[in-house]
Coordinates of C-alpha atoms and ligand atoms in Angstrom, one line a residue:
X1 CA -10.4 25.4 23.7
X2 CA -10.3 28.6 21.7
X3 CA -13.6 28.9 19.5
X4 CA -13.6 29.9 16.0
X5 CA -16.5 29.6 13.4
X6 CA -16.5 27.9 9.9
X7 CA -16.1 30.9 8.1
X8 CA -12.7 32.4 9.9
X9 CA -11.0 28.7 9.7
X10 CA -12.0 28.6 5.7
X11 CA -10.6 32.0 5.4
X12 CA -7.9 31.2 7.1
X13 CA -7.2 27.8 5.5
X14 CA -7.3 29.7 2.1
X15 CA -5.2 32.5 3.0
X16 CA -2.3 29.7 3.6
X17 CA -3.1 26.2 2.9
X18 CA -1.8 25.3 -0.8
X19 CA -4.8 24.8 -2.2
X20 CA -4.1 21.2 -4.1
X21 CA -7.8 20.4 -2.6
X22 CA -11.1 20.5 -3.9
X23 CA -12.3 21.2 -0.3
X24 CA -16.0 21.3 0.5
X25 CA -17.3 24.5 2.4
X26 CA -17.5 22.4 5.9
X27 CA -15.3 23.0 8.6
X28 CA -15.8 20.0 11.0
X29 CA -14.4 20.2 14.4
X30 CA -15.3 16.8 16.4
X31 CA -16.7 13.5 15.8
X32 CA -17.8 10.8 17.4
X33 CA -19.1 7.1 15.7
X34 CA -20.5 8.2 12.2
X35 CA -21.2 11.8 13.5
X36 CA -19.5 14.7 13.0
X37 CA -20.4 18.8 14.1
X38 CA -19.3 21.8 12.5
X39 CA -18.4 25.1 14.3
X40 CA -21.9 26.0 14.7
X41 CA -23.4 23.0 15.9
X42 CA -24.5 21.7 12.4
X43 CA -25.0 18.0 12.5
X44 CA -23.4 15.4 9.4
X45 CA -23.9 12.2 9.1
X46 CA -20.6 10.9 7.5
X47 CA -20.3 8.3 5.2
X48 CA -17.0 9.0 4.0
X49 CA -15.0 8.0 7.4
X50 CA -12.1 10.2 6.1
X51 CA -12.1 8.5 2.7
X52 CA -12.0 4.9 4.6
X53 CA -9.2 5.3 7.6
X54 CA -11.5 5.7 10.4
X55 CA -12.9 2.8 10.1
X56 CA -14.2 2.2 13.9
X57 CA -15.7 5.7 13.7
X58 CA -14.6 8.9 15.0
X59 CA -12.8 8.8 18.1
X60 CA -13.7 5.1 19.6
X61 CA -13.5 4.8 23.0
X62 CA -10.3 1.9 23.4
X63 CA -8.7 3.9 20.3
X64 CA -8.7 6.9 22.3
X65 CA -7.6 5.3 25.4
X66 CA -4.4 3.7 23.8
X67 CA -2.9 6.7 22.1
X68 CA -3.7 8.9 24.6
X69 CA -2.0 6.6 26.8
X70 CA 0.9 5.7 24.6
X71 CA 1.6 9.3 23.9
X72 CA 1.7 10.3 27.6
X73 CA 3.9 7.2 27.7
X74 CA 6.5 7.4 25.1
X75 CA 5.8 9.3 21.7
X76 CA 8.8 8.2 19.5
X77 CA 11.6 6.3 19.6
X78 CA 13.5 5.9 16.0
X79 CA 13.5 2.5 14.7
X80 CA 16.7 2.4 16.6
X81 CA 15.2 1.2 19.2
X82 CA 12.3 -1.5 20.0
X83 CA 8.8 -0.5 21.1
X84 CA 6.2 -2.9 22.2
X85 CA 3.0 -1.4 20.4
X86 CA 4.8 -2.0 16.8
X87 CA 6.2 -5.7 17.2
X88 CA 2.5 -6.2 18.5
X89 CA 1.2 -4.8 15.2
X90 CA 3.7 -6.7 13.3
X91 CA 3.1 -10.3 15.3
X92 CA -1.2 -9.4 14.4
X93 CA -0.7 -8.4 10.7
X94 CA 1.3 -11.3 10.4
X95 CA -1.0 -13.3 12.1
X96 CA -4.0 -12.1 10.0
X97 CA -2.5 -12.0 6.3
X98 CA -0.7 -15.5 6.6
X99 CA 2.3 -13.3 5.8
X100 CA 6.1 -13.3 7.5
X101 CA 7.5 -10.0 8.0
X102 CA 6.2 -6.4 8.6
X103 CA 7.7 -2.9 7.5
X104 CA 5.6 0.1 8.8
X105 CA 5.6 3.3 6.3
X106 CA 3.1 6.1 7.2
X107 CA 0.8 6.5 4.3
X108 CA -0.7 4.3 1.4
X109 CA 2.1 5.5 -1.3
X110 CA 5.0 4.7 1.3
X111 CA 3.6 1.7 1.5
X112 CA 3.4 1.1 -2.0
X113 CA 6.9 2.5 -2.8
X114 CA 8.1 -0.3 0.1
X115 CA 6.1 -2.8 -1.9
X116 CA 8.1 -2.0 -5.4
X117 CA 11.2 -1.5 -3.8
X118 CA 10.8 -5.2 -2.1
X119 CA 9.8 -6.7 -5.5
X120 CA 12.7 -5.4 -7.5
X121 CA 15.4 -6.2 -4.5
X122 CA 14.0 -9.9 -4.7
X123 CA 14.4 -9.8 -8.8
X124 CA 18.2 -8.0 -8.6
X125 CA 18.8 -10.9 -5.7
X126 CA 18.0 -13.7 -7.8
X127 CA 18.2 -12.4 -11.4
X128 CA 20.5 -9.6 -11.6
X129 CA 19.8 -5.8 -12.1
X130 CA 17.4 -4.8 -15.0
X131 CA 14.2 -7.5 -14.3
X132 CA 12.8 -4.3 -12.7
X133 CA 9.6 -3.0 -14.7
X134 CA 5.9 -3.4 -11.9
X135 CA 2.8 -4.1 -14.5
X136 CA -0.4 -2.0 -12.7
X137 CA -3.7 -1.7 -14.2
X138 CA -5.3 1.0 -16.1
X139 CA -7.4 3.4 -13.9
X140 CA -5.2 2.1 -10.6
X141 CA -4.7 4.5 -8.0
X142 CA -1.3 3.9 -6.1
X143 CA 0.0 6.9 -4.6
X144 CA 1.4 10.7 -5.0
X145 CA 5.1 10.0 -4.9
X146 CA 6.5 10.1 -7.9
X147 CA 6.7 6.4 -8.2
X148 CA 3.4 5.3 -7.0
X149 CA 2.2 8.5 -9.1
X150 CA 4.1 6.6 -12.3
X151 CA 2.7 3.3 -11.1
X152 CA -0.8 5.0 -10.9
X153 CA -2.3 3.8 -14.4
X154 CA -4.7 6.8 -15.0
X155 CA -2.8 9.0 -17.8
X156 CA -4.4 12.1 -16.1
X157 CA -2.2 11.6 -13.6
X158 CA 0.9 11.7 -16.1
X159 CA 1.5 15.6 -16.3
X160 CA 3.4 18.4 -15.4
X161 CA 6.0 16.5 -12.7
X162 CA 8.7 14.7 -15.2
X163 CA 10.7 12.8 -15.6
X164 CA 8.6 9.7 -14.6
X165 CA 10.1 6.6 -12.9
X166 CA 11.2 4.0 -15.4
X167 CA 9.9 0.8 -15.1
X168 CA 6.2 0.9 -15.1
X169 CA 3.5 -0.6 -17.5
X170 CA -0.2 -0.5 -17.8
X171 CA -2.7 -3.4 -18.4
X172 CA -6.3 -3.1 -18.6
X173 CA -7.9 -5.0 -15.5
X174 CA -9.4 -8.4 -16.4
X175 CA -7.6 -8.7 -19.4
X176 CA -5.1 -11.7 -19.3
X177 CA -3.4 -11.6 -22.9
X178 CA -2.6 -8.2 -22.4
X179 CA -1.0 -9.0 -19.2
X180 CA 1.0 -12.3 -20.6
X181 CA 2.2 -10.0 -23.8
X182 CA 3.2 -7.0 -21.7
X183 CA 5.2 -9.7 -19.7
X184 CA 6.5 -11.1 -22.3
X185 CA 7.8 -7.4 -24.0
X186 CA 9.1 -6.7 -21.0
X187 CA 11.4 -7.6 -18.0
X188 CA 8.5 -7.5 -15.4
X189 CA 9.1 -8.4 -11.6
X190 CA 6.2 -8.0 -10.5
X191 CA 1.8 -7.5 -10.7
X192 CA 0.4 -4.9 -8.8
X193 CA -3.3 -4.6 -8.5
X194 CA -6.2 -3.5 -6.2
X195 CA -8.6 -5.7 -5.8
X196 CA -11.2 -3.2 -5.8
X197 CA -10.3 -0.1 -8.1
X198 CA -11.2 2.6 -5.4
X199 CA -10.1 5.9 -6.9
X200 CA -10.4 5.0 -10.1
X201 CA -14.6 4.2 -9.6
X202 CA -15.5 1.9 -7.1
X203 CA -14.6 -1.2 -9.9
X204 CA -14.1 -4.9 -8.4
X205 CA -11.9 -7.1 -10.3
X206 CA -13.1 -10.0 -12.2
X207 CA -12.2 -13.5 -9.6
X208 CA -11.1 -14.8 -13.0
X209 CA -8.6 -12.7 -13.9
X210 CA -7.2 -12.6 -10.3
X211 CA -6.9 -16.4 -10.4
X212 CA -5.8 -16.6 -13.7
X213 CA -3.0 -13.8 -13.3
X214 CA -1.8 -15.0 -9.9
X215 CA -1.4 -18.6 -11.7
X216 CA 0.3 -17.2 -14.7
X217 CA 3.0 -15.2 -12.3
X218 CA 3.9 -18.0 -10.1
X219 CA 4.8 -19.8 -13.0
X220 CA 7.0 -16.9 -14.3
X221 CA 8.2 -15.9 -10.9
X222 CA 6.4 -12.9 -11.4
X223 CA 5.6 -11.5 -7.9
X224 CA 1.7 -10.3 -7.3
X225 CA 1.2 -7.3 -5.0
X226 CA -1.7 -6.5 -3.5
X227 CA -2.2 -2.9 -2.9
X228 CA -5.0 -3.1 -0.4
X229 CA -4.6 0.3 1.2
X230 CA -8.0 1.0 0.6
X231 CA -9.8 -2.5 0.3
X232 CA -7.6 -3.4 3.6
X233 CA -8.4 -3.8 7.5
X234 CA -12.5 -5.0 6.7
X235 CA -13.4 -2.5 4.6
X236 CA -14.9 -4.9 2.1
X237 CA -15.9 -7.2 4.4
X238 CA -13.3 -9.9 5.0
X239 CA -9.5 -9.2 6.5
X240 CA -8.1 -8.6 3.2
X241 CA -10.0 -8.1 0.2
X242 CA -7.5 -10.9 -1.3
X243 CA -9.3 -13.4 1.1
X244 CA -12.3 -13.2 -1.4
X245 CA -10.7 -13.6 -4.5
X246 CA -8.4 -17.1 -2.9
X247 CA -5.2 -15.2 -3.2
X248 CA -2.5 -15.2 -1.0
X249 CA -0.1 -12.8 -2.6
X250 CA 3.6 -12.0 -2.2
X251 CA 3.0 -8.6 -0.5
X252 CA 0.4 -6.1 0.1
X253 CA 0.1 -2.9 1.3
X254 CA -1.8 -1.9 4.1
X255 CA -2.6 1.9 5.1
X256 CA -6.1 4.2 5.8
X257 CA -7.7 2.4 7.9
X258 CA -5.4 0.5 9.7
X259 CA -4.0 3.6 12.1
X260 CA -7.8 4.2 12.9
X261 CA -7.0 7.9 12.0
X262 CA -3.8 7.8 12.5
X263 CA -1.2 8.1 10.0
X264 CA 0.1 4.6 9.7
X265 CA 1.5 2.5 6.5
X266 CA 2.7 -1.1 6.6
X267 CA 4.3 -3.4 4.0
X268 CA 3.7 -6.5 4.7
X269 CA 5.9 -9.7 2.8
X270 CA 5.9 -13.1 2.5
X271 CA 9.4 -14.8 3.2
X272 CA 10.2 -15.0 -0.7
X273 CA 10.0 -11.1 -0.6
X274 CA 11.2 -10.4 2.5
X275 CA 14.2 -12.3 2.5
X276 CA 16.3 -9.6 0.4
X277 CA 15.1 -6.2 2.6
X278 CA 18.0 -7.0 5.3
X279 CA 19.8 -3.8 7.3
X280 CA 19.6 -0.9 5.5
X281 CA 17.9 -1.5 2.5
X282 CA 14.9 0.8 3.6
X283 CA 13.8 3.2 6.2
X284 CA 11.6 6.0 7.6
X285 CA 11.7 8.4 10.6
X286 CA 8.5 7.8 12.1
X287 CA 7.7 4.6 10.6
X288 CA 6.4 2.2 13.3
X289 CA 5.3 5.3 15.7
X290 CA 4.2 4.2 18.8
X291 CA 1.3 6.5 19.3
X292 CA 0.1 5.5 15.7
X293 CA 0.6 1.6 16.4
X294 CA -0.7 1.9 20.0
X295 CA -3.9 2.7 18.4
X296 CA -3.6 0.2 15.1
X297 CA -3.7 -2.8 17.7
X298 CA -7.1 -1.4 18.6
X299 CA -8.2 -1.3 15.3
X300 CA -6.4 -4.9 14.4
X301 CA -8.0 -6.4 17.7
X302 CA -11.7 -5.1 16.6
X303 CA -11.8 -6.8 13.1
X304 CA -13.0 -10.0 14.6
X305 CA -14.5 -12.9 12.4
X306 CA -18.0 -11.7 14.0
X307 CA -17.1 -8.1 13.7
X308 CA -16.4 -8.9 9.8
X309 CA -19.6 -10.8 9.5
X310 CA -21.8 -7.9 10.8
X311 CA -19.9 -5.7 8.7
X312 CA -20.9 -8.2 5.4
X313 CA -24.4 -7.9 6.3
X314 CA -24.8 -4.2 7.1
X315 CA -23.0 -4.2 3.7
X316 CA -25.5 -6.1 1.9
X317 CA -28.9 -4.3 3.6
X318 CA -27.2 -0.8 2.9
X319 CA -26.5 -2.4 -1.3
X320 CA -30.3 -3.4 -1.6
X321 CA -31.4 -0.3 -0.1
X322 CA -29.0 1.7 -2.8
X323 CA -30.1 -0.3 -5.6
X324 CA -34.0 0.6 -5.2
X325 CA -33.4 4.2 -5.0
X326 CA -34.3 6.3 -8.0
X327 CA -31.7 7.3 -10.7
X328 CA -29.3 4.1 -9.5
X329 CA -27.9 2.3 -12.6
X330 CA -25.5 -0.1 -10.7
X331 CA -24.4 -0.3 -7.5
X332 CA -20.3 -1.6 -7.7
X333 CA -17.7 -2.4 -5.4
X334 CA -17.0 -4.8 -2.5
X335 CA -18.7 -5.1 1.3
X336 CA -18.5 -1.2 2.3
X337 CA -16.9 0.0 0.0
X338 CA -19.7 1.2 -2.5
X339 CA -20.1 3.0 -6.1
X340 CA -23.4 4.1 -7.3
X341 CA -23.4 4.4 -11.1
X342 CA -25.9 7.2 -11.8
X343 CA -28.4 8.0 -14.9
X344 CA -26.9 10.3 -17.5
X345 CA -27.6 13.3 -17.0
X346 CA -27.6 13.4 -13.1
X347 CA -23.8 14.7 -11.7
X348 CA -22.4 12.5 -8.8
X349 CA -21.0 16.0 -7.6
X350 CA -24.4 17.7 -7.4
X351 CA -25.6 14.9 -5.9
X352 CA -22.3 15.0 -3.3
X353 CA -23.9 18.5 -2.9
X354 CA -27.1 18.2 -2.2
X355 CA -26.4 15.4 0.3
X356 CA -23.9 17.7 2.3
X357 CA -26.7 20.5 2.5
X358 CA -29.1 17.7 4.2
X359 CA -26.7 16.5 6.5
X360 CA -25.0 13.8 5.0
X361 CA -21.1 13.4 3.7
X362 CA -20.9 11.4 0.7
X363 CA -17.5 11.1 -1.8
X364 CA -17.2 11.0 -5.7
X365 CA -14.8 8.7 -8.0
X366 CA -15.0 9.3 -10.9
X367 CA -18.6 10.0 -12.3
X368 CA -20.0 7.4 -9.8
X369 CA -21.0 8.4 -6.0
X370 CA -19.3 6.9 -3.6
X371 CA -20.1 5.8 -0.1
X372 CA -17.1 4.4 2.5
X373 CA -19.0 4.5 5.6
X374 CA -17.0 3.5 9.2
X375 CA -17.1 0.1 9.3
X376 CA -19.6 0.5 12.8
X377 CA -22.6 1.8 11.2
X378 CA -26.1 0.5 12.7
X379 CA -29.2 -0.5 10.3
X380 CA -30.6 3.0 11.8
X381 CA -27.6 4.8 10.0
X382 CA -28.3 2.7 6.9
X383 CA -31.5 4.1 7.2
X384 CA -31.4 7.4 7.3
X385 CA -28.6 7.7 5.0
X386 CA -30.7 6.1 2.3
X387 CA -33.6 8.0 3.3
X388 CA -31.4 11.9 2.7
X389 CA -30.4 9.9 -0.6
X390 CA -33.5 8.9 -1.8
X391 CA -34.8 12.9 -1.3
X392 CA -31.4 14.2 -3.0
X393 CA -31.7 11.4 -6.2
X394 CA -35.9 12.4 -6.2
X395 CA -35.7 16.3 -7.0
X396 CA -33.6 15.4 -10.5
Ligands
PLP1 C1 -5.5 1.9 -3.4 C2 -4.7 3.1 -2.9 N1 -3.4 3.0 -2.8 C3 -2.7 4.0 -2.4 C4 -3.3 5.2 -2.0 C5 -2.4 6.3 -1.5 O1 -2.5 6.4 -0.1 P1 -2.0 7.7 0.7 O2 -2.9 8.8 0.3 O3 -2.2 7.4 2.1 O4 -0.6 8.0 0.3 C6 -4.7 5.3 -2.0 C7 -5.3 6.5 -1.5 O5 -6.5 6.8 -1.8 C8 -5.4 4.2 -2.4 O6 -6.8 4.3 -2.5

């Protein structure tokens, strides 16, 4: 393979790359587990697994064996025809959500537009056009489509790309009068919530409000959607993160970390939903890729119950470990997927910094650090990740 160092490829990347990313000066050109090299050798230790798709690490072994097969096999077919790999997927995401009925998309928002385009065929179906609007919660994250962008309940978010979609309104999270008076100023169709705010700070909902809101749609016919893009696949310790909070909702969407690294999407509906999506109602090219669910049954297969249980108690030794370090206020979120709420005064992007200079990748959201390590990590990566922390968080 044709070498290049870091400094051509960021040149390069600048020179012709829309620059819509806050990229950090690191060029990484393989991986493998929770390690990743540069052009020049420099080792990281990542604890970002590509903002929470590559779960199983980079480039597992039985992951790298089934696309590479399925791509020397067959690369595409359109959904015109069928393909083993993706009525595998479908048969194991059924299996695994207690859901019926599996559309692939190939990202988190085209997941999520699937999702509200599901919900408001069911409403038209049974209650004629018009009981369309999708409640969210304030500081959601949902997508960068335009609807999933409208849907996204973060006003920053709100600018320059008008006219919005119709047919969205915001609620804050755990609050259940504001969710019963929004649905009753409004002809609402459907609740659409992350279980664990990722984007928008690392915040878990309260198991109240989940059970309270779920309770309160059913008896409105108000459908709940769980977008579990991020919280999906293990990531916070159980299948879904639903499983947790006792809910079993209409829908949910499922991306990152499902494809292993791979661009992959799915929908995934309960009869009631599903029932109204017949011919035609929806599509996409390369939704349902081979290659891409070739390597998603790898992923699906690995999530084992005892896979899930070691992944609950790495979670918990790596959260006491976080919350003795110096300068931690709180340490939020769900299984592996981890905020650190900082003192005042100390930036979670200097920190982010710092880390990166001493080996380790780390993510922001919002002002909290944020840590979505592959789902594989060994008590020896726990430890040496908290050790480059606890040096970064000493020298403020
Ligand atoms: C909860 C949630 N939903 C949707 C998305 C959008 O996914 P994608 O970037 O794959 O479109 C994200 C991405 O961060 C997310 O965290």
């Amino acid at each position: 393979m044709e070498t290049i160092d870091s400094k051509t490829i960021m040149e390069l990347d600048e020179k012709y790359v829309l620059p819509t990313y806050g990229r950090n000066p690191v060029a990484l050109v393989r991986g493998k587990g929770l390690r990743a090299w540069d052009a020049e050798g420099k080792e990281y230790l990542d604890f970002t697994s590509g903002i929470g798709v590559n779960g199983l690490g980079y480039c597992p072994d039985g992951w790298v064996e089934a696309v590479s097969r399925q791509a020397a096999t067959l690369q595409h077919t359109s959904n015109l025809y069928y393909t083993r790999p993706c009525a595998q997927l479908a048969q194991k995401l059924c299996q695994r959500t207690g859901l019926d009925k599996v559309f692939f998309a190939n990202s988190g928002a085209e997941a999520n537009e699937g999702l509200i385009k599901a919900a408001r065929k069911y409403s038209a179906d049974k209650y004629g056009e018009g009981r369309s609007t999708v409640v969210t919660l304030v500081n959601s994250f949902h997508g960068r489509t335009l609807a999933t962008l409208t849907a996204t309940g973060q006003e920053v978010f709100h600018h320059y790309f008008g006219p919005f979609n119709d047919g969205f309104v915001y609620v804050p999270a755990n609050d259940l009068e504001a969710l019963k008076k929004a649905c009753e100023e409004h002809p609402v169709c459907a609740l659409l919530m992350e279980m664990v705010q990722g984007e928008g700070g690392v915040t878990a909902l309260e198991k109240g409000f989940v059970k309270e809101a779920a309770a309160y749609c059913a008896e409105k016919d108000i459908l709940v959607l769980a977008d579990e893009v991020q919280t999906g696949i293990g990531r916070t310790g159980t299948f879904l993160a639903c499983e947790q909070y006792g809910l079993v909702p209409d829908g949910i969407s499922l991306a990152k970390c499902l494809g292993g690294g791979l661009p992959l999407g799915a929908v995934v509906l309960g009869e009631k939903m599903a029932k109204g999506m017949g011919k035609g109602t929806h599509g996409s090219t390369f939704g349902g890729n081979p290659v891409a669910c070739a390597g998603a049954n790898v992923v699906v297969d690995a999530i084992s119950e005892e896979f899930l249980a070691q992944v609950r108690r790495k979670a918990e030794i790596l959260r006491a470990k976080l919350s003795a370090l110096p300068h931690v206020k709180q340490v939020s979120g769900l299984g592996l997927m981890i905020g650190l709420e900082l003192e005042e005064g100390i930036q979670a992007a200097d920190v982010l910094a710092k880390c990166q200079e001493k080996g380790l990748l780390v993510l922001t959201a919002k002002t909290r650090l944020r840590l979505l390590p592959g789902l594989i990590l060994t008590e020896a990566e726990i430890d040496e990740a908290a050790g480059i922390l606890e040096d970064v968080l000493k020298s403020f």
